[in-house]
Tab-separated table of C-alpha atoms in Angstrom:
chain	number	residue	atom	x	y	z
A	506	MET	CA	-14.214	23.549	2.496
A	507	LEU	CA	-15.536	26.515	0.517
A	508	ARG	CA	-14.138	28.507	-2.338
A	509	ALA	CA	-15.182	31.950	-3.498
A	510	ASP	CA	-16.457	32.347	-7.066
A	511	ALA	CA	-14.594	35.229	-8.716
A	512	ARG	CA	-17.644	36.408	-10.703
A	513	ASP	CA	-20.266	36.833	-8.011
A	514	GLY	CA	-18.295	36.439	-4.782
A	515	ALA	CA	-20.520	33.536	-3.684
A	516	SER	CA	-18.997	30.635	-1.832
A	517	LYS	CA	-19.266	27.165	-3.328
A	518	PRO	CA	-18.058	23.769	-2.119
A	519	ALA	CA	-14.494	23.054	-3.231
A	520	LEU	CA	-14.090	20.178	-5.634
A	521	ASP	CA	-12.204	17.116	-4.528
A	522	PRO	CA	-9.216	15.960	-6.656
A	523	ALA	CA	-11.293	13.276	-8.424
A	524	ALA	CA	-13.863	15.861	-9.531
A	525	ARG	CA	-11.096	18.063	-10.937
A	526	GLY	CA	-9.737	15.182	-12.977
A	527	GLY	CA	-6.895	14.373	-10.581
A	528	ALA	CA	-6.353	10.996	-9.010
A	529	ALA	CA	-7.888	10.579	-5.592
A	530	SER	CA	-6.986	7.899	-3.091
A	531	SER	CA	-9.588	5.187	-2.702
A	532	GLN	CA	-10.758	4.163	0.790
A	533	VAL	CA	-10.162	0.451	1.399
A	534	LYS	CA	-10.475	-1.946	4.297
A	535	ILE	CA	-7.504	-4.038	5.430
A	536	ARG	CA	-9.139	-7.272	4.276
A	537	GLU	CA	-9.379	-5.822	0.717
A	538	LEU	CA	-5.643	-5.063	0.429
A	539	ARG	CA	-3.753	-6.783	-2.395
A	540	PRO	CA	-0.122	-6.573	-3.591
A	541	GLY	CA	0.556	-3.627	-5.881
A	542	MET	CA	-2.299	-1.404	-4.687
A	543	LYS	CA	-1.312	2.280	-4.736
A	544	ARG	CA	-2.797	5.612	-3.690
A	545	ILE	CA	-5.063	4.035	-1.108
A	546	THR	CA	-6.626	5.476	2.018
A	547	VAL	CA	-6.899	3.209	5.061
A	548	THR	CA	-8.152	3.960	8.571
A	549	PHE	CA	-6.741	1.761	11.341
A	550	ILE	CA	-5.703	1.558	14.977
A	551	LEU	CA	-2.058	1.008	15.963
A	552	LEU	CA	-2.052	-2.142	18.083
A	553	GLU	CA	1.597	-2.751	18.884
A	554	ARG	CA	5.143	-2.028	17.783
A	555	LEU	CA	6.448	-5.247	16.224
A	556	ARG	CA	10.150	-4.707	16.881
A	557	ALA	CA	12.647	-2.038	17.809
A	558	PRO	CA	13.132	0.698	15.191
A	559	LEU	CA	15.591	-0.405	12.498
A	560	ARG	CA	18.232	1.955	11.112
A	561	ILE	CA	19.025	1.223	7.442
A	562	ALA	CA	22.032	2.122	5.280
A	563	SER	CA	20.389	5.253	3.842
A	564	GLY	CA	20.149	6.681	7.368
A	565	SER	CA	16.369	6.281	7.615
A	566	THR	CA	14.690	4.532	10.514
A	567	ILE	CA	11.910	2.006	9.912
A	568	HIS	CA	9.220	1.539	12.557
A	569	GLN	CA	7.078	-1.578	12.112
A	570	TRP	CA	3.626	-1.740	13.677
A	571	LEU	CA	0.721	-4.152	13.740
A	572	VAL	CA	-2.429	-2.262	12.723
A	573	ALA	CA	-6.068	-3.330	12.403
A	574	ASP	CA	-9.546	-2.263	11.388
A	575	GLU	CA	-12.841	-4.124	11.728
A	576	THR	CA	-11.957	-6.442	8.804
A	577	GLY	CA	-8.466	-7.648	9.790
A	578	SER	CA	-4.875	-6.741	10.640
A	579	ILE	CA	-1.638	-6.108	8.729
A	580	ASP	CA	1.927	-4.915	9.329
A	581	ILE	CA	2.850	-1.365	8.350
A	582	ALA	CA	6.292	0.172	7.828
A	583	LEU	CA	6.512	3.818	8.883
A	584	TYR	CA	9.710	5.721	8.142
A	585	ASP	CA	11.445	8.310	10.310
A	586	ALA	CA	9.115	10.996	11.722
A	587	HIS	CA	5.966	9.118	10.660
A	588	GLY	CA	6.955	6.201	12.885
A	589	GLU	CA	8.042	8.344	15.822
A	590	ALA	CA	4.902	10.488	15.872
A	591	PHE	CA	2.458	7.803	17.020
A	592	THR	CA	1.907	5.472	19.973
A	593	GLY	CA	-0.124	2.307	20.502
A	594	GLY	CA	-3.868	2.963	20.559
A	595	ASP	CA	-3.722	5.884	18.126
A	596	ILE	CA	-6.310	5.795	15.347
A	597	ILE	CA	-4.688	6.789	12.061
A	598	ARG	CA	-6.033	7.676	8.627
A	599	LEU	CA	-3.349	6.971	6.028
A	600	SER	CA	-3.857	8.673	2.683
A	601	ASP	CA	-1.726	7.895	-0.379
A	602	GLY	CA	-0.596	4.570	1.008
A	603	TYR	CA	0.439	1.470	-0.888
A	604	CYS	CA	0.490	-2.268	-0.347
A	605	ASN	CA	3.431	-4.468	-1.326
A	606	VAL	CA	5.015	-7.832	-0.582
A	607	HIS	CA	8.097	-7.889	1.645
A	608	ARG	CA	9.650	-11.266	2.512
A	609	ASN	CA	6.548	-13.156	1.322
A	610	ALA	CA	4.263	-11.070	3.537
A	611	LEU	CA	1.787	-8.364	2.613
A	612	GLN	CA	2.788	-4.994	4.067
A	613	LEU	CA	1.229	-1.553	4.149
A	614	GLY	CA	3.410	1.502	3.498
A	615	VAL	CA	3.282	5.277	3.154
A	616	GLY	CA	3.647	6.605	-0.405
A	617	PRO	CA	6.014	9.470	-1.309
A	618	THR	CA	3.251	12.009	-0.740
A	619	GLY	CA	1.512	9.905	1.916
A	620	LYS	CA	0.072	11.423	5.043
A	621	PRO	CA	-0.612	9.341	8.134
A	622	ARG	CA	-2.784	11.517	10.386
A	623	LYS	CA	-4.003	10.835	13.910
A	624	ILE	CA	-7.788	11.129	14.029
A	625	GLY	CA	-8.477	9.676	17.484
A	626	ASP	CA	-7.365	7.168	20.074
A	627	PHE	CA	-8.492	3.944	21.746
A	628	THR	CA	-12.123	3.920	20.559
A	629	MET	CA	-12.233	1.850	17.388
A	630	ARG	CA	-13.648	-1.606	16.779
A	631	TYR	CA	-11.092	-3.923	15.234
A	632	SER	CA	-10.360	-7.543	14.458
A	633	GLU	CA	-6.917	-9.132	14.439
A	634	THR	CA	-8.107	-11.843	12.043
A	635	PRO	CA	-7.457	-12.383	9.259
A	636	TYR	CA	-3.810	-11.439	9.684
A	637	MET	CA	-3.009	-10.242	6.158
A	638	SER	CA	0.781	-10.237	6.736
A	639	ALA	CA	0.970	-13.986	7.367
A	640	PRO	CA	3.719	-15.388	5.087
A	641	GLN	CA	2.306	-16.838	1.887
A	642	LYS	CA	3.253	-17.541	-1.708
A	643	PHE	CA	2.800	-14.644	-4.086
A	644	PRO	CA	3.398	-14.837	-7.850
A	645	SER	CA	6.802	-13.458	-8.743
A	646	THR	CA	6.887	-10.212	-10.677
A	647	GLN	CA	10.662	-9.864	-10.605
A	648	PRO	CA	12.095	-10.154	-14.152
A	649	SER	CA	15.073	-12.120	-12.833
A	650	GLN	CA	12.761	-14.717	-11.284
A	651	LEU	CA	10.519	-15.263	-14.297
A	652	PRO	CA	11.289	-18.264	-16.513
A	653	MET	CA	13.429	-17.201	-19.464
A	654	ARG	CA	14.091	-18.897	-22.766
A	655	SER	CA	17.413	-18.730	-24.515
A	656	SER	CA	17.720	-17.010	-27.877
A	657	LEU	CA	18.346	-20.433	-29.474
A	658	GLU	CA	15.016	-21.728	-28.141
A	659	LEU	CA	13.218	-18.639	-29.412
A	660	LYS	CA	14.887	-18.936	-32.822
A	661	ALA	CA	13.942	-22.633	-33.095
A	662	GLN	CA	10.354	-21.835	-32.110
A	663	GLN	CA	10.181	-19.087	-34.742
A	664	GLN	CA	11.491	-21.473	-37.432
A	665	GLU	CA	8.887	-24.086	-36.438
A	666	ARG	CA	6.143	-21.479	-36.747
A	667	GLU	CA	7.371	-20.448	-40.194
A	668	GLN	CA	7.402	-24.089	-41.335
A	669	GLY	CA	3.885	-24.606	-40.015
A	670	ARG	CA	4.685	-27.058	-37.263
A	671	CYS	CA	4.442	-25.381	-33.929
A	672	SER	CA	5.336	-27.376	-30.815
A	673	TRP	CA	2.999	-25.492	-28.511
């Protein structure tokens, strides 16, 4: 991509978002995915549709696929047109994706400004292992699931600290 310089009319390479100070997506492999990763770019092949499209209360349709690259495989949730646009064997580059935990399984998703784009078909090396969406235990980050202390316990602990005898 080239841009014209206003002063001398010469063409120069356009700067990518990271060079302009914006946030750019980082390219990752499936094996490197971890819960909470955002604004990632992943290239993968669609292996198979995992189940029939699911219509949810908001009216959206979720399409779940098994995808893989040369480092492993993972499930991806594609909503509405994104899920309908592709077929098995398509090679996709997802930019502005994210990785989260859904029902104790790691899952890839498309961010609000995400763009899954077909870049080829059928000719990509891949490995189905490790399967990153295998159910596993993840630390809870839900406030309602974190251990909570009552205000009486906190008050007693504060008094102990003030008196110089702390129980912990």
